[in-house]
C-alpha positions as a LaTeX table, in Angstrom:
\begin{tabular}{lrrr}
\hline
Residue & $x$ (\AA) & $y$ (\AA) & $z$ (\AA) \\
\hline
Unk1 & 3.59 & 20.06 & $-18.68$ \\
Unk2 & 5.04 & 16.98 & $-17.30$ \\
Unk3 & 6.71 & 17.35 & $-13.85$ \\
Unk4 & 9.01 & 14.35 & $-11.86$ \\
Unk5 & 7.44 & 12.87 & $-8.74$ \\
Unk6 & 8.46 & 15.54 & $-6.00$ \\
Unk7 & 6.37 & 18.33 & $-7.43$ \\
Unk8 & 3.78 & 15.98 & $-8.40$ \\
Unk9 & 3.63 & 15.06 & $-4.27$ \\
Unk10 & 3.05 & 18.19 & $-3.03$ \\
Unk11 & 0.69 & 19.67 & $-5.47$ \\
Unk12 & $-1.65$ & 16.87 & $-6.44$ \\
Unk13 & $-4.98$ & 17.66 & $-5.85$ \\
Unk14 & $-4.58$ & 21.27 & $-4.16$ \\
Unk15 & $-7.65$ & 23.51 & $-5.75$ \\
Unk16 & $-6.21$ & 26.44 & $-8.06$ \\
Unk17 & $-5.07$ & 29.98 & $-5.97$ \\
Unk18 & $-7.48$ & 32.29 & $-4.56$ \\
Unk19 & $-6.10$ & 35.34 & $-3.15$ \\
Unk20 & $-6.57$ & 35.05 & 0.83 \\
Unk21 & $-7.49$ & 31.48 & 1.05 \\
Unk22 & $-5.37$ & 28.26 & 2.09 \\
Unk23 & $-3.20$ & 26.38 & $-0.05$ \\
Unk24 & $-4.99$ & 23.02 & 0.78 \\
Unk25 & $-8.36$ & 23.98 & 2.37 \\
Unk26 & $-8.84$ & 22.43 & 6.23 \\
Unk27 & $-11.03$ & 19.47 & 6.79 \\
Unk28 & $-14.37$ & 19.84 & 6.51 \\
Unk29 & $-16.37$ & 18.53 & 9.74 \\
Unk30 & $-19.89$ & 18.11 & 8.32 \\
Unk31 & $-22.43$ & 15.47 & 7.60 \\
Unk32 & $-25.50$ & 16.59 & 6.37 \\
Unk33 & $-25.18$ & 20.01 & 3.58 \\
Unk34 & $-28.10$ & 22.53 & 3.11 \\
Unk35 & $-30.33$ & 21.18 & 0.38 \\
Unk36 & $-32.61$ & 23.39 & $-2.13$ \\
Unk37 & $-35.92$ & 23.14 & $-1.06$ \\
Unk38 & $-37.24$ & 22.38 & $-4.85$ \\
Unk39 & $-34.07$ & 20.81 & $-6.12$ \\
Unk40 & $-32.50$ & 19.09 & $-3.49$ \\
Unk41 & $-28.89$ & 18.51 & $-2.88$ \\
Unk42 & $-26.65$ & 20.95 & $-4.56$ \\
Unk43 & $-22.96$ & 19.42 & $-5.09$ \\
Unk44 & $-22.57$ & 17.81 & $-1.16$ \\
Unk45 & $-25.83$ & 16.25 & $-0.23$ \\
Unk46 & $-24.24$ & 14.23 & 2.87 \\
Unk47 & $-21.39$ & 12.66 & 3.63 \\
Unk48 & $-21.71$ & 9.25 & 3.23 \\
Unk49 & $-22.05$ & 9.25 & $-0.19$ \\
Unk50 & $-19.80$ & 13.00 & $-1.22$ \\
Unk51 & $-17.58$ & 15.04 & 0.58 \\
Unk52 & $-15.38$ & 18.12 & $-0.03$ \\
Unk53 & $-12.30$ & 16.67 & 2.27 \\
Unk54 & $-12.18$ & 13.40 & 0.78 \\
Unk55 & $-12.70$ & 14.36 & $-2.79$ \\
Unk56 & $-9.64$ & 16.96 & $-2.76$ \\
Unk57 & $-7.90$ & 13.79 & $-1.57$ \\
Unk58 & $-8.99$ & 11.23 & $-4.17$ \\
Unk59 & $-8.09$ & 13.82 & $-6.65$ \\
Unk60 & $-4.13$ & 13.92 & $-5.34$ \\
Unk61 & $-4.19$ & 9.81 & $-4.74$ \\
Unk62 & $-6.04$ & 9.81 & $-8.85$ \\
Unk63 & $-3.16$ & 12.25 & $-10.30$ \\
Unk64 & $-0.05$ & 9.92 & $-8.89$ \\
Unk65 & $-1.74$ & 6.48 & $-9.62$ \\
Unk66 & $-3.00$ & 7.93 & $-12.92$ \\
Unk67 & $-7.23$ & 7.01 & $-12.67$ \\
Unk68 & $-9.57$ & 8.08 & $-10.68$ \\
Unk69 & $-9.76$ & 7.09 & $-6.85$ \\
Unk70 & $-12.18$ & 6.25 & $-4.04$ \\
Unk71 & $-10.84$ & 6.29 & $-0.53$ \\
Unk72 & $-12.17$ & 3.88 & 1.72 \\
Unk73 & $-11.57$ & 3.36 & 5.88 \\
Unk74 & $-8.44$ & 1.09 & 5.46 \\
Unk75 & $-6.57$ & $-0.62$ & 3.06 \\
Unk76 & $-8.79$ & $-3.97$ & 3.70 \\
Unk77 & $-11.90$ & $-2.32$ & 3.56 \\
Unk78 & $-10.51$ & $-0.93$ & $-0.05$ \\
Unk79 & $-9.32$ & $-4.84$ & $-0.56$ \\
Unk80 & $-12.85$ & $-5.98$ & $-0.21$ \\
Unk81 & $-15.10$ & $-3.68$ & $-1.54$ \\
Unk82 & $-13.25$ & $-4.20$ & $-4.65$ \\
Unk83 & $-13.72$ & $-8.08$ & $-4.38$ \\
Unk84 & $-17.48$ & $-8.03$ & $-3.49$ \\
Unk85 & $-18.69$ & $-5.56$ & $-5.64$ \\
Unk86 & $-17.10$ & $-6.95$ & $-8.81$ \\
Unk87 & $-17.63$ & $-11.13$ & $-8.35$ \\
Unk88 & $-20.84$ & $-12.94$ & $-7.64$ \\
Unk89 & $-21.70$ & $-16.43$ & $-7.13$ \\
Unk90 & $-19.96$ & $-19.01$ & $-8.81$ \\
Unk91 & $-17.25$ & $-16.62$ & $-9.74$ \\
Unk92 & $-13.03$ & $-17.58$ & $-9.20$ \\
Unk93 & $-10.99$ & $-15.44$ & $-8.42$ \\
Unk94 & $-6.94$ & $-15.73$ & $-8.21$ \\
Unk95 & $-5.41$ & $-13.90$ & $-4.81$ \\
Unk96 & $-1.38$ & $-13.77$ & $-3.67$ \\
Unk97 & $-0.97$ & $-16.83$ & $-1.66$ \\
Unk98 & 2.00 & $-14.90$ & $-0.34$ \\
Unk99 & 0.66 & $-11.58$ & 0.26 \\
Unk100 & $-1.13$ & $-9.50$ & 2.61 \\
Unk101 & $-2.83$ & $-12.69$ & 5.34 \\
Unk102 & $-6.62$ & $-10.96$ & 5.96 \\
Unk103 & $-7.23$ & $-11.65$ & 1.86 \\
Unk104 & $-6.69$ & $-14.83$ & 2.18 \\
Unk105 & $-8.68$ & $-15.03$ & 5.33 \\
Unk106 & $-11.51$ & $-12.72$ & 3.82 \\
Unk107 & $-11.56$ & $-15.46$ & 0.68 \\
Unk108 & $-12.08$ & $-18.28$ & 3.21 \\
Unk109 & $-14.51$ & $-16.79$ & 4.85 \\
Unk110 & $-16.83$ & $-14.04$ & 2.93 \\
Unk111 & $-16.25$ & $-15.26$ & $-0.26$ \\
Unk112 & $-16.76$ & $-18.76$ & 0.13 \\
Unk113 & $-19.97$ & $-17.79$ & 1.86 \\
Unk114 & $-21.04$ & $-16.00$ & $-0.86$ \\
Unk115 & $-20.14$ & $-19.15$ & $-3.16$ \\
Unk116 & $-16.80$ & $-17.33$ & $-4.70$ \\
Unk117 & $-13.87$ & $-20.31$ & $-5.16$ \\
Unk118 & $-10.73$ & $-18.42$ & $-4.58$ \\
Unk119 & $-6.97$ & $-20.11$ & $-6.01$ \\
Unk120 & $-4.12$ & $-18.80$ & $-4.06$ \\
Unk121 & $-1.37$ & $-18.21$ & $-6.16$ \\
Unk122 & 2.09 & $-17.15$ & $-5.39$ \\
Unk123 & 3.42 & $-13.67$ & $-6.62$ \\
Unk124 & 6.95 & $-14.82$ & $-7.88$ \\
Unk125 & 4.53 & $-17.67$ & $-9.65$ \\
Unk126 & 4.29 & $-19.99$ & $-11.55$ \\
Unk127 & 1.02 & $-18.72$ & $-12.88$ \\
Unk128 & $-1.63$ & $-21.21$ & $-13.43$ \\
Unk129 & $-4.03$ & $-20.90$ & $-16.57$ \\
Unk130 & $-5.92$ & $-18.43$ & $-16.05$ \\
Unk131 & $-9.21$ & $-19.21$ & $-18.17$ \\
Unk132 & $-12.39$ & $-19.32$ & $-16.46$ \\
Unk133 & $-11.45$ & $-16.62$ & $-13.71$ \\
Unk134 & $-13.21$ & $-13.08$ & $-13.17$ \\
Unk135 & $-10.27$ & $-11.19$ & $-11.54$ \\
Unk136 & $-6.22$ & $-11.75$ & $-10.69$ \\
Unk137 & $-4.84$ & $-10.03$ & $-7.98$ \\
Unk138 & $-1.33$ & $-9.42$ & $-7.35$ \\
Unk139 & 0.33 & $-7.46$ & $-4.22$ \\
Unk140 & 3.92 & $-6.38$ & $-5.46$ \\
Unk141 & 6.35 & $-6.39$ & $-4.03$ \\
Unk142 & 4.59 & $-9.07$ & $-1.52$ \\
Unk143 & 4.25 & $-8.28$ & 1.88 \\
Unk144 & 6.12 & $-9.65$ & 3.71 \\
Unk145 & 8.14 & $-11.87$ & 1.38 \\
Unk146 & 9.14 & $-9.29$ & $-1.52$ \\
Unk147 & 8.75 & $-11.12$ & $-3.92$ \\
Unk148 & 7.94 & $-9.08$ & $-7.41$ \\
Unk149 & 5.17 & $-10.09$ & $-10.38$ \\
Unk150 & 5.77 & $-9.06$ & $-13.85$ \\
Unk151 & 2.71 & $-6.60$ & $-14.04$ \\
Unk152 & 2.29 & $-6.13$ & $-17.63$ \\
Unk153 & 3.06 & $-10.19$ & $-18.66$ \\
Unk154 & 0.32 & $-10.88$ & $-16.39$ \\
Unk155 & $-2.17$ & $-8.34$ & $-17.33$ \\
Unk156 & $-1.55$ & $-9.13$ & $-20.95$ \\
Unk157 & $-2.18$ & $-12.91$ & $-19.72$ \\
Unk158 & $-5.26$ & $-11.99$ & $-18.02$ \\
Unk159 & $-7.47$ & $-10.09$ & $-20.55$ \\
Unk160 & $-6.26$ & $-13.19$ & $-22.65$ \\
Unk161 & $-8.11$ & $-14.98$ & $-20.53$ \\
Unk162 & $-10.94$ & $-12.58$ & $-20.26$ \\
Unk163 & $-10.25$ & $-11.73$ & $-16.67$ \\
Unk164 & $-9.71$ & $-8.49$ & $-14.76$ \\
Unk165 & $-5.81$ & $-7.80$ & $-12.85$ \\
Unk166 & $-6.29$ & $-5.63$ & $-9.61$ \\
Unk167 & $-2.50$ & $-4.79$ & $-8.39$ \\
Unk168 & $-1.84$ & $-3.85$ & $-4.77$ \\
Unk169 & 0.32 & $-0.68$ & $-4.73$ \\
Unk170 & 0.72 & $-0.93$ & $-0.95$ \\
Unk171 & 4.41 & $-1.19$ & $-0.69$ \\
Unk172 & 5.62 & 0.13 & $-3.87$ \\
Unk173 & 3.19 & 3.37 & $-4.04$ \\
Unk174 & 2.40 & 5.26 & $-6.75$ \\
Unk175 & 5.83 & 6.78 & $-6.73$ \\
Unk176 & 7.04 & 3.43 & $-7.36$ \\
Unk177 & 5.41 & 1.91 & $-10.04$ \\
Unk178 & 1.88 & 2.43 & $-11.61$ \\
Unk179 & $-0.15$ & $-0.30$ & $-12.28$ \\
Unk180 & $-2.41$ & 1.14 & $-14.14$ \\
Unk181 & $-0.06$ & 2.25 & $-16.60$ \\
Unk182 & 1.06 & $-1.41$ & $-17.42$ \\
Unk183 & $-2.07$ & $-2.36$ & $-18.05$ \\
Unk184 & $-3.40$ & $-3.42$ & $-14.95$ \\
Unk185 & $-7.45$ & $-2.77$ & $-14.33$ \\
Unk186 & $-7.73$ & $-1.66$ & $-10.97$ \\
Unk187 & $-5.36$ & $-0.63$ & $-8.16$ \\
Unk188 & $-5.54$ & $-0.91$ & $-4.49$ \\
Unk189 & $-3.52$ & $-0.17$ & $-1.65$ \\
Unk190 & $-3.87$ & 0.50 & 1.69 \\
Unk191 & $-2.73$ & 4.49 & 2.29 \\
Unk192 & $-1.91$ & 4.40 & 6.13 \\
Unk193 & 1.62 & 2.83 & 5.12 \\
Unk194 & 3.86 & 4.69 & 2.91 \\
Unk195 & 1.94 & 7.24 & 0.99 \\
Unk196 & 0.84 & 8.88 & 4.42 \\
Unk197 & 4.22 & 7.58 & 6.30 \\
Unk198 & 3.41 & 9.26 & 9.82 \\
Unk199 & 1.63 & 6.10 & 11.36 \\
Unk200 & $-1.18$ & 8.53 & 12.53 \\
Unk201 & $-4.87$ & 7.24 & 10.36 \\
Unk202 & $-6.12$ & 4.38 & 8.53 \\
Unk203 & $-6.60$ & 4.69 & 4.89 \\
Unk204 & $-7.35$ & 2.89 & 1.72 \\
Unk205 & $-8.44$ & 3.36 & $-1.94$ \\
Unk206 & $-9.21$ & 1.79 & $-5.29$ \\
Unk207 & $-8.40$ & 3.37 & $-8.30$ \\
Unk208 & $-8.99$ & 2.31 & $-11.94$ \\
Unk209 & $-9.55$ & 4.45 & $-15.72$ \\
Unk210 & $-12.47$ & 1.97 & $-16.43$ \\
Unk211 & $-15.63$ & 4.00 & $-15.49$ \\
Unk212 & $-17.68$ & 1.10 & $-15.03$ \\
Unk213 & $-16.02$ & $-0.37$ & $-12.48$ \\
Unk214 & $-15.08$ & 2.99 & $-10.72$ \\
Unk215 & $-19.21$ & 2.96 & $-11.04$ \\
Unk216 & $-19.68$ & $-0.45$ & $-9.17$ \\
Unk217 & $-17.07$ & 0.15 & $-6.91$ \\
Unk218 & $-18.59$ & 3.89 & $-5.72$ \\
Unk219 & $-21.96$ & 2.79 & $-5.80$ \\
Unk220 & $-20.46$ & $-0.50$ & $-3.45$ \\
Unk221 & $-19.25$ & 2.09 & $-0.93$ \\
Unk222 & $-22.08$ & 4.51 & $-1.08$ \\
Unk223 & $-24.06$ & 1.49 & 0.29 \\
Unk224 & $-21.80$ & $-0.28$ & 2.43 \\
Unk225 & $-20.46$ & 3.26 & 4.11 \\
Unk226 & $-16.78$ & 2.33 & 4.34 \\
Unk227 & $-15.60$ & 5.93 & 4.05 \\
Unk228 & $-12.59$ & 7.33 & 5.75 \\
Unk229 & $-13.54$ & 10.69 & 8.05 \\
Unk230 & $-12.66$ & 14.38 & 7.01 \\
Unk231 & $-9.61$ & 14.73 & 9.54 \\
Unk232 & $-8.11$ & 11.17 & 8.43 \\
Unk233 & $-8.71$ & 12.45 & 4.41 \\
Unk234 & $-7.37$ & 15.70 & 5.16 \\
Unk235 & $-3.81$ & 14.53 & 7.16 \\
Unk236 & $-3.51$ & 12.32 & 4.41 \\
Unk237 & $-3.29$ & 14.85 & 1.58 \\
Unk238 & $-0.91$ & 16.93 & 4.11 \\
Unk239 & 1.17 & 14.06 & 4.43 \\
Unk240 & 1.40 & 13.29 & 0.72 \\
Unk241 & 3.47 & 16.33 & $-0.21$ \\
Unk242 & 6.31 & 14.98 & 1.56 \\
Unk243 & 6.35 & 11.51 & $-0.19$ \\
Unk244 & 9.02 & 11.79 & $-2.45$ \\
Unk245 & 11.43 & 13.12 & 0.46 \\
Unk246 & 10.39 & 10.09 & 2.58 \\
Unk247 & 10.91 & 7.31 & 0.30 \\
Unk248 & 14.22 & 8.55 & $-0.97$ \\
Unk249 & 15.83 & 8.48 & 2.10 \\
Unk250 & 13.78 & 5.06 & 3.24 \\
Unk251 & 15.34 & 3.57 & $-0.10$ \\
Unk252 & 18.75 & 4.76 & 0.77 \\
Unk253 & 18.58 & 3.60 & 4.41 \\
Unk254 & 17.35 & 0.14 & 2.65 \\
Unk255 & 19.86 & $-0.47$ & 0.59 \\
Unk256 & 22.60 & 0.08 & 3.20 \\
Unk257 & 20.67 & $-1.89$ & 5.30 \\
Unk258 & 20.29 & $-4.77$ & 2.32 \\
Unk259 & 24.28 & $-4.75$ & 2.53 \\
Unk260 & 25.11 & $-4.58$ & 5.59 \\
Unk261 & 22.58 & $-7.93$ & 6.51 \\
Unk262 & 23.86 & $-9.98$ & 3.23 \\
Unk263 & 27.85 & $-9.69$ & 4.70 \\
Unk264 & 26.76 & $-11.26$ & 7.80 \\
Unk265 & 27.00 & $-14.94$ & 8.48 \\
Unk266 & 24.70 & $-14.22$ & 11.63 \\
Unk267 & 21.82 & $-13.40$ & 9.04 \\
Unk268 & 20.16 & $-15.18$ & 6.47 \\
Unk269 & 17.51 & $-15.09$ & 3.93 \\
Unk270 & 17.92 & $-11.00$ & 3.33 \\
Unk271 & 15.66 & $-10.10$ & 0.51 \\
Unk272 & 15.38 & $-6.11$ & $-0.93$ \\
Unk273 & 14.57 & $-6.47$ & $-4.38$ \\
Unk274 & 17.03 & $-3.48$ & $-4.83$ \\
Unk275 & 19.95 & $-5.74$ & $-4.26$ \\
Unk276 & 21.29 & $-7.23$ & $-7.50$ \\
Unk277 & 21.41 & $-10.75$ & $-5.85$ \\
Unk278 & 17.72 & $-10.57$ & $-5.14$ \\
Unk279 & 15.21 & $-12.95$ & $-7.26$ \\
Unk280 & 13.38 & $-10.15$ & $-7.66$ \\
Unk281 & 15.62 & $-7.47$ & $-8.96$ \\
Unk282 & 15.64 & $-8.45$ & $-13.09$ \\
Unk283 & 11.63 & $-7.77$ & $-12.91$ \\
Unk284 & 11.41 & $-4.91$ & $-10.36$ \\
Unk285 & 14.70 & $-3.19$ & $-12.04$ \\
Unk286 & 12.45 & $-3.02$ & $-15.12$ \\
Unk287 & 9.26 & $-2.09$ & $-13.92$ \\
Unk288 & 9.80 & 0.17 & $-10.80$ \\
Unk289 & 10.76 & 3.61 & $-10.50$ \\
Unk290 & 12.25 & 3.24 & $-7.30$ \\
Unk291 & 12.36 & 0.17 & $-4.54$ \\
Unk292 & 10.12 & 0.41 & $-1.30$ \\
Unk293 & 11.79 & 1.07 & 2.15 \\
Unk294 & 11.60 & $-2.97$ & 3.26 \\
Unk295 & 14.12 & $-5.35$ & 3.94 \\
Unk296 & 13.34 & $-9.15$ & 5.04 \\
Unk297 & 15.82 & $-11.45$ & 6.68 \\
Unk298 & 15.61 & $-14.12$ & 9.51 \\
Unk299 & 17.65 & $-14.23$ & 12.42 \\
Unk300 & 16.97 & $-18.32$ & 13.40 \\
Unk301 & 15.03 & $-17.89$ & 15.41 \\
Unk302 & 11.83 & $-15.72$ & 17.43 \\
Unk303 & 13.95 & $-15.53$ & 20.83 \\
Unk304 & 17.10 & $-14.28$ & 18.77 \\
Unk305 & 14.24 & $-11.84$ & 17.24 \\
Unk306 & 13.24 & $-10.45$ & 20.66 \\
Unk307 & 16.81 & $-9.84$ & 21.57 \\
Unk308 & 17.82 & $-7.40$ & 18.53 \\
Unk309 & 14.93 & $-5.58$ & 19.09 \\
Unk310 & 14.99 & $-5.23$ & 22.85 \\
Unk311 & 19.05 & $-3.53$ & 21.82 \\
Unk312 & 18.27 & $-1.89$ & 19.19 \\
Unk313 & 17.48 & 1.54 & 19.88 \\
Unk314 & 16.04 & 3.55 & 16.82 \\
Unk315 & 14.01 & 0.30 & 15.46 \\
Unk316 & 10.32 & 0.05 & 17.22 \\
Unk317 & 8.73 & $-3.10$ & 17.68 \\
Unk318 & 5.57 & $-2.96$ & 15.56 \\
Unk319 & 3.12 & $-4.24$ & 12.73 \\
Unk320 & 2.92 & $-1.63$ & 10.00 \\
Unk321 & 5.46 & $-0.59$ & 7.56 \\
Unk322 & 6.30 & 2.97 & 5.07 \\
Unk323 & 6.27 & 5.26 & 8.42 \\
Unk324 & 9.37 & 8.17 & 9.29 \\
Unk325 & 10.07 & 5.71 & 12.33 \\
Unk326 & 11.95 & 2.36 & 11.44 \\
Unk327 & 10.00 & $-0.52$ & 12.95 \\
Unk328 & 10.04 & $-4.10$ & 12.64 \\
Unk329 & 8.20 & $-7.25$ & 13.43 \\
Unk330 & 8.36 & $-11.09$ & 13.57 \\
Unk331 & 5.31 & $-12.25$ & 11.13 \\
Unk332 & 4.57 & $-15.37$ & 12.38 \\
Unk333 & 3.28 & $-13.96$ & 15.48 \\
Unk334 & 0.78 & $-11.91$ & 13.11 \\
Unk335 & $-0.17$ & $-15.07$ & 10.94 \\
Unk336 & 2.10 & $-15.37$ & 7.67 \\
Unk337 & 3.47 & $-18.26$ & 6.76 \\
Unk338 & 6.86 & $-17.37$ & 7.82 \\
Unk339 & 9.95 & $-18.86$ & 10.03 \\
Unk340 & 10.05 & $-18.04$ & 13.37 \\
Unk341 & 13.18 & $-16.01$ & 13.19 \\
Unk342 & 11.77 & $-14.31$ & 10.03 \\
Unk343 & 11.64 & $-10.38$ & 10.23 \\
Unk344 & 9.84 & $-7.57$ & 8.08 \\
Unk345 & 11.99 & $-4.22$ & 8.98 \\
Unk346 & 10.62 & $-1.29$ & 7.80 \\
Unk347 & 13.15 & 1.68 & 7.39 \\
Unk348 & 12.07 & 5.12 & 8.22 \\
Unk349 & 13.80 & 8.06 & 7.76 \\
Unk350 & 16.53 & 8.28 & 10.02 \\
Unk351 & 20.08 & 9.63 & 9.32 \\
Unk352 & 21.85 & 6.49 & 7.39 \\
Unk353 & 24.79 & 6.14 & 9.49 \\
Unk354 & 22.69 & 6.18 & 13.15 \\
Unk355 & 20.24 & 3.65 & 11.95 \\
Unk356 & 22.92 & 1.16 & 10.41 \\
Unk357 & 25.00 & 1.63 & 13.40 \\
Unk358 & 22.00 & 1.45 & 15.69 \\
Unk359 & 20.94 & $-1.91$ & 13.59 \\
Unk360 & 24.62 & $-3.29$ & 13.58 \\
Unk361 & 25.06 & $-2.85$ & 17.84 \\
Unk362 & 21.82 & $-4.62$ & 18.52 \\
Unk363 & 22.53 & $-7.84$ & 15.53 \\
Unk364 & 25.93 & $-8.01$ & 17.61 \\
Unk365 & 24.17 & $-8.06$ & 21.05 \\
Unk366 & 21.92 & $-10.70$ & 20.04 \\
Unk367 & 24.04 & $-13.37$ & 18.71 \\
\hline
\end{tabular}
């Protein structure tokens, strides 16, 4: 049977009833399991390499992104194991010249060490040709731009080309579009944003239906150790269930937030792709389910930037995004390419009304 996202969220990956135990089982604190004598390990050997906590969890994160998952530490170490256990020397690679800064730092530095030539490329295009690369990676929507790629136009375009696509889910999640189901190769995403939402642990994965890679990838980790700890794994299946609540009511709080910013003369450059207006909206209408929790505008300049956010009340200054609490930050403090007055705001969950309100008194006390 096929159920809609909300049910999916809270029972992905949960092990089948047993009469008098849990309905997700706790975290399991262990390193090291009991081996057979003769045999060896039995199903948990150690940690590093399998473990009962973060296996229930790559099973939910596999269900909703539709392939099989590996959770890594953070979204970056996800990023990068992908990259360096899939390219060698004398490989090219494509990466969002607009997207998420440390992959375009991590392609300056690691990869061109290694002798990997990277071409930055930027999501809303154009596209250049893409024979003679190994893998295309797009983050959409971009962070912190929002710009949108046409996933399955550029997967198509790729294998053309006889390259992979990897697609960062990051700010969409899997409740908002699926990659793989477009025909992209691999996913990744970093899971302390949205899909965990409470801004407590660090979390990322890769995902993908090709067993091979899923191969090189696991093998990548089990040597490298990048592995996300049994408490982490096991608040971020809790928080999971309540996905589907969170984003609808970070969507809603977006798109009155969207409208609210584009009537004002005091604000410019508001981008949701959400908003009809938006560059993005003809692709993102078409290929997501529902529109991330993010709104970008500038406000002229980084001084008018501290003032709203010293007035507004409900909005916390800080550098993450997809949590219950609305935040926001100036990104060319963090390294983007952005304006000074250019903001990323993150809605949380909030009641509508306060948060616009909230968001309207501090614009007003700023000018």
């Amino acid at each position: 049977m096929s159920y809609s996202d909300g049910t999916r969220s809270v029972h992905a990956g949960l092990p089948e009833p047993v009469v008098g135990e849990p309905f997700l089982p706790g975290p399991v604190f262990a390193a090291p399991y009991h081996l057979d004598p003769v045999s060896g390990p039995g199903r948990h050997g150690y940690a590093r390499t399998e473990q009962p906590t973060r296996e229930a969890l790559e099973a939910a994160i596999g269900e909703l992104e539709g392939g099989p998952a590996l959770a890594f530490a953070s979204g970056q170490a996800a990023i990068s194991a992908m990259l360096l256990a899939l390219v060698k020397a004398g490989d090219r690679v494509a990466l969002p010249g607009d997207g998420y800064f440390p992959v375009r730092a991590f392609a300056r530095g690691a990869l061109a060490d290694l002798g990997v030539d990277s071409v930055l490329v930027p999501t809303a295009g154009p596209y250049p040709d893409l024979a003679g690369l190994r893998l295309v990676m797009l983050e959409t929507p971009a962070n912190p731009g929002l710009d949108v790629a046409d996933i399955a136009a550029l997967a198509d375009a790729a294998h053309a080309a006889g390259a992979l696509l990897a697609v960062d889910n990051t700010a969409a999640t899997p409740l908002g579009q699926n990659p793989l189901a477009l025909g992209a190769d691999l996913v990744v995403a970093s899971g302390t944003k949205a899909l965990t939402g409470h801004s407590d642990l660090l979390l990322g994965y890769v995902a993908t239906r090709d067993p091979a890679l899923l191969e090189k990838i696991e093998t990548w980790r089990k040597l490298t150790g990048g592995v996300p700890g049994a408490f982490d794994c096991w608040l971020a299946h809790r928080s999971m269930a309540t996905m589907d609540l969170r984003l609808a009511r970070q969507t809603a709080n977006a798109a009155a937030l969207a409208e609210l910013l584009a009537g004002r003369s005091d604000v410019t450059g508001v981008r949701w792709p959400g908003l009809p207006t938006d560059p993005s909206y003809p692709v993102a209408s078409k290929q997501m389910r529902r529109i991330p929790g993010i709104v970008a505008f500038d406000l002229g300049s980084a001084e008018r930037v501290a003032r709203f956010l010293d007035a507004a009340k409900l909005v916390f200054a800080a550098t993450s995004f997809g949590g219950v609490h609305t935040t926001a930050d100036r990104r060319a403090q963090f390294g983007d390419d952005t304006a000074p007055g250019f903001v990323r705001f993150s809605c949380g969950i909030e009641d509508t009304e306060d948060l616009i309100a909230d968001v309207t008194r501090a614009l007003d006390a700023s000018r």
